[in-house]
PDB file of C-alpha atoms and ligand atoms in Angstrom:
ATOM      1  CA  MET A   1      74.117  88.056  81.633  1.00 94.00           C
ATOM      2  CA  ILE A   2      76.754  90.654  82.493  1.00 98.00           C
ATOM      3  CA  THR A   3      78.779  92.119  79.625  1.00 98.00           C
ATOM      4  CA  LEU A   4      82.358  93.175  80.346  1.00 98.00           C
ATOM      5  CA  TYR A   5      84.060  95.601  77.970  1.00 98.00           C
ATOM      6  CA  ASP A   6      87.748  94.682  78.046  1.00 98.00           C
ATOM      7  CA  LEU A   7      90.749  96.299  76.336  1.00 98.00           C
ATOM      8  CA  VAL A   8      92.137  94.189  73.481  1.00 98.00           C
ATOM      9  CA  PHE A   9      95.643  94.145  71.976  1.00 98.00           C
ATOM     10  CA  GLN A  10      97.139  92.072  69.166  1.00 98.00           C
ATOM     11  CA  ASP A  11      96.280  88.372  69.042  1.00 97.00           C
ATOM     12  CA  ASP A  12      93.462  88.892  71.524  1.00 98.00           C
ATOM     13  CA  ARG A  13      95.839  89.818  74.357  1.00 98.00           C
ATOM     14  CA  ARG A  14      94.075  91.455  77.328  1.00 98.00           C
ATOM     15  CA  PRO A  15      96.514  93.672  79.207  1.00 98.00           C
ATOM     16  CA  SER A  16      94.328  96.156  81.108  1.00 98.00           C
ATOM     17  CA  PRO A  17      95.120  96.011  84.838  1.00 98.00           C
ATOM     18  CA  PHE A  18      91.784  97.636  85.638  1.00 98.00           C
ATOM     19  CA  CYS A  19      89.861  95.103  83.538  1.00 98.00           C
ATOM     20  CA  TRP A  20      91.734  92.326  85.338  1.00 98.00           C
ATOM     21  CA  ARG A  21      90.410  93.681  88.620  1.00 98.00           C
ATOM     22  CA  ALA A  22      86.893  93.434  87.239  1.00 98.00           C
ATOM     23  CA  LYS A  23      87.484  89.867  85.990  1.00 98.00           C
ATOM     24  CA  PHE A  24      88.830  88.745  89.368  1.00 98.00           C
ATOM     25  CA  ALA A  25      85.876  90.442  91.098  1.00 98.00           C
ATOM     26  CA  LEU A  26      83.366  88.686  88.814  1.00 98.00           C
ATOM     27  CA  LYS A  27      85.047  85.331  89.442  1.00 98.00           C
ATOM     28  CA  HIS A  28      85.131  86.001  93.179  1.00 98.00           C
ATOM     29  CA  LYS A  29      81.364  86.391  93.043  1.00 98.00           C
ATOM     30  CA  GLY A  30      80.970  83.263  90.936  1.00 98.00           C
ATOM     31  CA  LEU A  31      79.462  85.295  88.101  1.00 98.00           C
ATOM     32  CA  GLY A  32      79.797  84.549  84.405  1.00 98.00           C
ATOM     33  CA  TRP A  33      80.025  87.269  81.804  1.00 98.00           C
ATOM     34  CA  ARG A  34      79.958  87.956  78.091  1.00 98.00           C
ATOM     35  CA  ASP A  35      83.244  89.381  76.905  1.00 98.00           C
ATOM     36  CA  GLU A  36      83.297  92.389  74.553  1.00 98.00           C
ATOM     37  CA  PRO A  37      86.795  93.311  73.364  1.00 98.00           C
ATOM     38  CA  VAL A  38      87.409  97.050  72.872  1.00 98.00           C
ATOM     39  CA  GLY A  39      90.415  98.506  71.044  1.00 98.00           C
ATOM     40  CA  PHE A  40      91.787 101.933  71.939  1.00 98.00           C
ATOM     41  CA  THR A  41      90.077 103.385  68.862  1.00 98.00           C
ATOM     42  CA  GLU A  42      86.715 101.727  69.404  1.00 98.00           C
ATOM     43  CA  LYS A  43      85.376 104.209  71.932  1.00 98.00           C
ATOM     44  CA  GLN A  44      81.970 104.043  70.235  1.00 98.00           C
ATOM     45  CA  LYS A  45      81.511 100.631  71.875  1.00 98.00           C
ATOM     46  CA  ILE A  46      81.562 102.238  75.339  1.00 98.00           C
ATOM     47  CA  ALA A  47      79.865 105.525  74.421  1.00 98.00           C
ATOM     48  CA  PHE A  48      76.577 104.229  75.909  1.00 98.00           C
ATOM     49  CA  ALA A  49      78.327 104.330  79.303  1.00 98.00           C
ATOM     50  CA  GLN A  50      79.709 107.837  78.744  1.00 98.00           C
ATOM     51  CA  SER A  51      83.138 106.360  79.308  1.00 98.00           C
ATOM     52  CA  GLN A  52      86.488 106.896  77.630  1.00 98.00           C
ATOM     53  CA  THR A  53      88.076 103.973  79.460  1.00 98.00           C
ATOM     54  CA  VAL A  54      87.486 100.315  80.226  1.00 98.00           C
ATOM     55  CA  PRO A  55      86.400  98.377  82.187  1.00 98.00           C
ATOM     56  CA  VAL A  56      82.722  99.052  81.715  1.00 98.00           C
ATOM     57  CA  ILE A  57      80.074  96.525  82.642  1.00 98.00           C
ATOM     58  CA  HIS A  58      76.472  96.240  81.553  1.00 98.00           C
ATOM     59  CA  ASP A  59      74.546  94.313  84.179  1.00 98.00           C
ATOM     60  CA  GLY A  60      70.820  94.225  83.498  1.00 96.00           C
ATOM     61  CA  PRO A  61      69.629  97.815  83.905  1.00 96.00           C
ATOM     62  CA  ASN A  62      72.967  98.913  85.398  1.00 98.00           C
ATOM     63  CA  VAL A  63      75.782 100.398  83.356  1.00 98.00           C
ATOM     64  CA  VAL A  64      78.908 100.826  85.462  1.00 98.00           C
ATOM     65  CA  LYS A  65      82.254 102.342  84.469  1.00 98.00           C
ATOM     66  CA  ASP A  66      85.496 102.500  86.489  1.00 98.00           C
ATOM     67  CA  SER A  67      86.952  99.434  88.183  1.00 98.00           C
ATOM     68  CA  TRP A  68      86.325 100.656  91.733  1.00 98.00           C
ATOM     69  CA  ALA A  69      82.702 101.548  90.945  1.00 98.00           C
ATOM     70  CA  ILE A  70      82.324  98.099  89.341  1.00 98.00           C
ATOM     71  CA  ALA A  71      83.700  96.408  92.464  1.00 98.00           C
ATOM     72  CA  GLN A  72      81.283  98.332  94.662  1.00 97.00           C
ATOM     73  CA  HIS A  73      78.358  97.590  92.346  1.00 98.00           C
ATOM     74  CA  LEU A  74      79.123  93.860  92.311  1.00 98.00           C
ATOM     75  CA  ASP A  75      79.481  93.760  96.071  1.00 97.00           C
ATOM     76  CA  SER A  76      76.130  95.414  96.691  1.00 96.00           C
ATOM     77  CA  ALA A  77      74.218  93.686  93.875  1.00 98.00           C
ATOM     78  CA  TYR A  78      75.661  90.247  94.771  1.00 97.00           C
ATOM     79  CA  PRO A  79      76.265  90.433  98.526  1.00 95.00           C
ATOM     80  CA  GLU A  80      77.233  86.811  98.991  1.00 94.00           C
ATOM     81  CA  LYS A  81      81.004  86.303  99.444  1.00 95.00           C
ATOM     82  CA  SER A  82      82.016  89.887 100.116  1.00 95.00           C
ATOM     83  CA  LEU A  83      84.755  91.297  97.932  1.00 96.00           C
ATOM     84  CA  PHE A  84      86.007  93.508 100.731  1.00 93.00           C
ATOM     85  CA  GLY A  85      85.338  91.584 103.944  1.00 77.00           C
ATOM     86  CA  PRO A  86      84.917  94.006 106.798  1.00 73.00           C
ATOM     87  CA  ALA A  87      87.370  96.446 105.230  1.00 86.00           C
ATOM     88  CA  ARG A  88      86.096  98.194 102.113  1.00 92.00           C
ATOM     89  CA  HIS A  89      88.266 101.206 102.941  1.00 94.00           C
ATOM     90  CA  HIS A  90      91.344  99.015 103.150  1.00 94.00           C
ATOM     91  CA  ALA A  91      90.528  97.642  99.692  1.00 96.00           C
ATOM     92  CA  HIS A  92      90.084 101.177  98.383  1.00 97.00           C
ATOM     93  CA  PHE A  93      93.423 102.167  99.908  1.00 97.00           C
ATOM     94  CA  VAL A  94      95.257  99.231  98.323  1.00 97.00           C
ATOM     95  CA  ALA A  95      93.667  99.828  94.898  1.00 98.00           C
ATOM     96  CA  SER A  96      94.610 103.501  95.153  1.00 98.00           C
ATOM     97  CA  TRP A  97      98.183 102.606  96.155  1.00 98.00           C
ATOM     98  CA  VAL A  98      98.421 100.344  93.089  1.00 98.00           C
ATOM     99  CA  ASP A  99      97.098 103.176  90.872  1.00 98.00           C
ATOM    100  CA  ALA A 100      99.344 105.844  92.363  1.00 98.00           C
ATOM    101  CA  ALA A 101     102.589 103.944  93.061  1.00 98.00           C
ATOM    102  CA  VAL A 102     102.720 100.516  91.412  1.00 98.00           C
ATOM    103  CA  HIS A 103     101.398 101.376  87.931  1.00 98.00           C
ATOM    104  CA  PRO A 104     103.641 104.457  87.611  1.00 98.00           C
ATOM    105  CA  ALA A 105     106.656 102.322  88.578  1.00 98.00           C
ATOM    106  CA  LEU A 106     105.734  99.697  85.962  1.00 98.00           C
ATOM    107  CA  PHE A 107     104.699 101.819  83.005  1.00 98.00           C
ATOM    108  CA  PRO A 108     108.178 103.174  82.080  1.00 98.00           C
ATOM    109  CA  ILE A 109     109.746  99.701  82.121  1.00 98.00           C
ATOM    110  CA  LEU A 110     107.104  98.076  79.942  1.00 98.00           C
ATOM    111  CA  VAL A 111     105.899 100.837  77.612  1.00 98.00           C
ATOM    112  CA  GLY A 112     108.052  99.719  74.658  1.00 98.00           C
ATOM    113  CA  ASP A 113     106.885  96.122  74.893  1.00 98.00           C
ATOM    114  CA  LEU A 114     103.307  97.284  75.419  1.00 98.00           C
ATOM    115  CA  TYR A 115     103.451  99.374  72.261  1.00 98.00           C
ATOM    116  CA  ASP A 116     104.761  96.383  70.286  1.00 98.00           C
ATOM    117  CA  ARG A 117     101.619  94.489  71.232  1.00 98.00           C
ATOM    118  CA  VAL A 118      99.023  97.183  70.590  1.00 98.00           C
ATOM    119  CA  ARG A 119      96.842  96.323  67.579  1.00 98.00           C
ATOM    120  CA  PRO A 120      98.315  98.044  64.499  1.00 98.00           C
ATOM    121  CA  VAL A 121      95.049  99.950  64.023  1.00 98.00           C
ATOM    122  CA  ASP A 122      95.429 101.417  67.537  1.00 98.00           C
ATOM    123  CA  GLN A 123      99.140 102.241  67.337  1.00 98.00           C
ATOM    124  CA  PRO A 124      98.735 105.864  66.169  1.00 98.00           C
ATOM    125  CA  TYR A 125      96.358 106.484  69.114  1.00 98.00           C
ATOM    126  CA  PHE A 126      98.812 104.928  71.555  1.00 98.00           C
ATOM    127  CA  LEU A 127     101.733 106.887  70.047  1.00 98.00           C
ATOM    128  CA  ASP A 128      99.854 110.143  70.416  1.00 98.00           C
ATOM    129  CA  SER A 129      98.273 109.609  73.855  1.00 98.00           C
ATOM    130  CA  ARG A 130     101.216 107.910  75.573  1.00 97.00           C
ATOM    131  CA  GLY A 131     103.723 110.064  73.680  1.00 98.00           C
ATOM    132  CA  LYS A 132     102.130 113.150  75.251  1.00 98.00           C
ATOM    133  CA  ARG A 133     102.266 111.515  78.668  1.00 95.00           C
ATOM    134  CA  LEU A 134     105.966 110.578  78.365  1.00 97.00           C
ATOM    135  CA  GLY A 135     107.188 113.491  76.288  1.00 97.00           C
ATOM    136  CA  THR A 136     108.603 111.129  73.646  1.00 98.00           C
ATOM    137  CA  THR A 137     107.384 108.592  71.124  1.00 98.00           C
ATOM    138  CA  ASP A 138     110.636 106.631  71.236  1.00 98.00           C
ATOM    139  CA  PHE A 139     109.078 104.091  73.584  1.00 98.00           C
ATOM    140  CA  ALA A 140     111.795 101.479  73.046  1.00 98.00           C
ATOM    141  CA  GLY A 141     114.516 103.980  73.947  1.00 98.00           C
ATOM    142  CA  PHE A 142     112.543 105.297  76.902  1.00 98.00           C
ATOM    143  CA  GLN A 143     111.960 101.765  78.187  1.00 98.00           C
ATOM    144  CA  ALA A 144     115.630 100.759  77.784  1.00 98.00           C
ATOM    145  CA  LYS A 145     116.739 103.790  79.779  1.00 98.00           C
ATOM    146  CA  ALA A 146     114.074 103.297  82.431  1.00 98.00           C
ATOM    147  CA  ARG A 147     115.098  99.692  82.986  1.00 97.00           C
ATOM    148  CA  GLY A 148     118.513 100.817  84.265  1.00 95.00           C
ATOM    149  CA  GLN A 149     117.083 101.679  87.665  1.00 97.00           C
ATOM    150  CA  GLY A 150     113.460 100.842  87.080  1.00 98.00           C
ATOM    151  CA  VAL A 151     113.281  97.178  88.037  1.00 98.00           C
ATOM    152  CA  ALA A 152     114.907  97.802  91.417  1.00 98.00           C
ATOM    153  CA  ALA A 153     112.645 100.816  91.934  1.00 98.00           C
ATOM    154  CA  PHE A 154     109.582  98.719  91.086  1.00 98.00           C
ATOM    155  CA  ARG A 155     110.636  96.050  93.598  1.00 98.00           C
ATOM    156  CA  ALA A 156     111.128  98.732  96.247  1.00 98.00           C
ATOM    157  CA  VAL A 157     107.618 100.074  95.681  1.00 98.00           C
ATOM    158  CA  LEU A 158     106.270  96.617  96.516  1.00 98.00           C
ATOM    159  CA  GLU A 159     107.798  96.615 100.009  1.00 98.00           C
ATOM    160  CA  PRO A 160     104.492  97.227 101.876  1.00 98.00           C
ATOM    161  CA  ALA A 161     102.948  94.204 100.132  1.00 98.00           C
ATOM    162  CA  ARG A 162     106.087  92.146 100.721  1.00 98.00           C
ATOM    163  CA  ARG A 163     105.956  92.742 104.475  1.00 98.00           C
ATOM    164  CA  VAL A 164     102.362  91.554 104.624  1.00 97.00           C
ATOM    165  CA  LEU A 165     102.956  88.568 102.338  1.00 98.00           C
ATOM    166  CA  LYS A 166     105.855  87.371 104.474  1.00 98.00           C
ATOM    167  CA  GLU A 167     103.280  86.669 107.159  1.00 97.00           C
ATOM    168  CA  GLN A 168     100.152  85.568 105.322  1.00 97.00           C
ATOM    169  CA  PRO A 169      99.295  84.026 101.942  1.00 98.00           C
ATOM    170  CA  PHE A 170      97.193  86.932 100.643  1.00 97.00           C
ATOM    171  CA  LEU A 171      96.987  90.685 101.234  1.00 96.00           C
ATOM    172  CA  SER A 172      93.479  89.987 102.537  1.00 95.00           C
ATOM    173  CA  GLY A 173      94.551  87.194 104.899  1.00 94.00           C
ATOM    174  CA  GLU A 174      94.031  83.470 104.407  1.00 95.00           C
ATOM    175  CA  GLN A 175      91.831  84.014 101.345  1.00 95.00           C
ATOM    176  CA  PRO A 176      92.167  86.451  98.455  1.00 97.00           C
ATOM    177  CA  ALA A 177      89.855  89.442  98.043  1.00 97.00           C
ATOM    178  CA  TYR A 178      89.830  92.798  96.303  1.00 97.00           C
ATOM    179  CA  PRO A 179      93.210  94.110  97.584  1.00 97.00           C
ATOM    180  CA  ASP A 180      94.824  91.026  96.023  1.00 98.00           C
ATOM    181  CA  TYR A 181      92.912  91.495  92.780  1.00 98.00           C
ATOM    182  CA  ALA A 182      93.991  95.134  92.571  1.00 98.00           C
ATOM    183  CA  LEU A 183      97.687  94.247  92.808  1.00 98.00           C
ATOM    184  CA  ALA A 184      97.303  91.131  90.656  1.00 98.00           C
ATOM    185  CA  GLY A 185      95.905  93.349  87.889  1.00 98.00           C
ATOM    186  CA  ALA A 186      99.240  95.161  87.734  1.00 98.00           C
ATOM    187  CA  PHE A 187     101.117  91.874  87.388  1.00 98.00           C
ATOM    188  CA  LEU A 188      98.724  90.607  84.719  1.00 98.00           C
ATOM    189  CA  TRP A 189      99.247  93.843  82.801  1.00 98.00           C
ATOM    190  CA  ALA A 190     102.996  93.210  82.911  1.00 98.00           C
ATOM    191  CA  ARG A 191     102.642  89.524  82.081  1.00 98.00           C
ATOM    192  CA  VAL A 192     100.565  90.235  78.973  1.00 98.00           C
ATOM    193  CA  ALA A 193     102.794  93.132  77.888  1.00 98.00           C
ATOM    194  CA  THR A 194     106.392  92.054  78.493  1.00 98.00           C
ATOM    195  CA  PRO A 195     108.662  89.036  78.993  1.00 98.00           C
ATOM    196  CA  LEU A 196     110.770  91.091  81.454  1.00 98.00           C
ATOM    197  CA  THR A 197     111.532  89.329  84.755  1.00 98.00           C
ATOM    198  CA  LEU A 198     110.127  91.589  87.453  1.00 98.00           C
ATOM    199  CA  LEU A 199     110.568  89.613  90.660  1.00 98.00           C
ATOM    200  CA  GLU A 200     113.268  87.475  92.225  1.00 98.00           C
ATOM    201  CA  ALA A 201     112.272  83.859  92.794  1.00 98.00           C
ATOM    202  CA  ASP A 202     112.669  84.086  96.582  1.00 98.00           C
ATOM    203  CA  ASP A 203     110.533  87.226  96.902  1.00 98.00           C
ATOM    204  CA  PRO A 204     107.341  86.554  98.912  1.00 98.00           C
ATOM    205  CA  VAL A 205     105.559  88.644  96.280  1.00 98.00           C
ATOM    206  CA  HIS A 206     106.682  86.079  93.683  1.00 98.00           C
ATOM    207  CA  ALA A 207     105.052  83.205  95.625  1.00 98.00           C
ATOM    208  CA  TRP A 208     101.885  85.282  96.063  1.00 98.00           C
ATOM    209  CA  ARG A 209     101.826  86.031  92.319  1.00 98.00           C
ATOM    210  CA  GLU A 210     101.968  82.291  91.605  1.00 98.00           C
ATOM    211  CA  ARG A 211      98.959  81.802  93.889  1.00 98.00           C
ATOM    212  CA  MET A 212      97.111  84.595  92.102  1.00 98.00           C
ATOM    213  CA  LEU A 213      97.866  83.047  88.690  1.00 98.00           C
ATOM    214  CA  ASP A 214      96.419  79.747  89.916  1.00 98.00           C
ATOM    215  CA  LEU A 215      93.146  81.242  91.170  1.00 98.00           C
ATOM    216  CA  PHE A 216      89.865  80.510  89.421  1.00 98.00           C
ATOM    217  CA  ASP A 217      91.198  77.572  87.437  1.00 98.00           C
ATOM    218  CA  GLY A 218      94.269  79.491  86.380  1.00 98.00           C
ATOM    219  CA  MET A 219      92.373  82.386  84.797  1.00 98.00           C
ATOM    220  CA  GLY A 220      95.445  84.644  84.802  1.00 98.00           C
ATOM    221  CA  ARG A 221      97.927  81.916  83.921  1.00 98.00           C
ATOM    222  CA  LYS A 222      95.851  80.822  80.911  1.00 98.00           C
ATOM    223  CA  ALA A 223      95.557  84.341  79.488  1.00 97.00           C
ATOM    224  CA  LYS A 224      97.812  84.953  76.494  1.00 97.00           C
ATOM    225  CA  ALA A 225     101.097  86.269  77.874  1.00 97.00           C
ATOM    226  CA  ALA A 226     103.818  88.282  76.158  1.00 96.00           C
TER     227      ALA A 226
HETATM  228  N1  GSH B   1      90.008 104.712  86.826  1.00 79.49           N
HETATM  229  C1  GSH B   1      89.708 103.805  85.738  1.00 79.49           C
HETATM  230  C2  GSH B   1      90.930 103.697  84.837  1.00 79.49           C
HETATM  231  C3  GSH B   1      90.661 102.800  83.638  1.00 79.49           C
HETATM  232  C4  GSH B   1      91.721 102.935  82.561  1.00 79.49           C
HETATM  233  O1  GSH B   1      92.584 103.841  82.556  1.00 79.49           O
HETATM  234  N2  GSH B   1      91.652 102.016  81.574  1.00 79.49           N
HETATM  235  C5  GSH B   1      92.559 102.063  80.444  1.00 79.49           C
HETATM  236  C6  GSH B   1      93.019 100.686  80.071  1.00 79.49           C
HETATM  237  S1  GSH B   1      94.131 100.037  81.282  1.00 79.49           S
HETATM  238  C7  GSH B   1      91.811 102.590  79.249  1.00 79.49           C
HETATM  239  O2  GSH B   1      90.664 102.225  79.025  1.00 79.49           O
HETATM  240  N3  GSH B   1      92.440 103.458  78.459  1.00 79.49           N
HETATM  241  C8  GSH B   1      91.810 103.996  77.307  1.00 79.49           C
HETATM  242  C9  GSH B   1      92.639 105.031  76.653  1.00 79.49           C
HETATM  243  O3  GSH B   1      93.780 105.243  77.044  1.00 79.49           O
HETATM  244  O4  GSH B   1      92.137 105.600  75.697  1.00 79.49           O
HETATM  245  C10 GSH B   1      89.311 102.441  86.311  1.00 79.49           C
HETATM  246  O5  GSH B   1      89.715 102.123  87.450  1.00 79.49           O
HETATM  247  O6  GSH B   1      88.553 101.699  85.659  1.00 79.49           O
END
């Protein structure tokens, strides 16, 4: 049985966009897993993997850290129903675009709400680590200011996905695959962290997000939201 180490917030919320990628990938492969929640200050749980971040999976003799490495491991260890189709490099590109453009556009507009949902025991860690990243620990103030332009900027960043989703139901075509899971992870992160409305109802990305929430018996929709 595979064990997935997944970031945990208050009330068992699971916000990590990278862990969501791993969960979608496991579901895509039809694999079950044992869930191991990890708080920010429980790094000892993932020390065996020499990792400071989640997701980490333990799959028989294999210990794999990093969501992209996990996707590649699952696709080679369980070759049926490819995660990438013929285009592993396309999937890597989309996941990298989400890391480099979508997450940075989201973080400033949800950091205050994210902090409110961090487990109290992990709050000092979050204050210190994210405070250094942002140059302030006034996350609520930072978020309020960022939201002035930030929602429109976030929607603009999604334009490449929007153009594709105007023409087809998923980034990967008629069926979802890893590029969809990579972007869905960002939306699950937001959904678990903040009640903020991110998308307009007539945005093709909105309709795609609904489809992603419905996948795998509503795995994303059923997860505890903000
Ligand atoms: N490149 C890594 C990034 C993973 C990552 O940053 N995970 C965050 C949670 S979303 C984490 O574990 N952070 C721990 C920390 O900030 O101490 C991946 O794709 O798995």
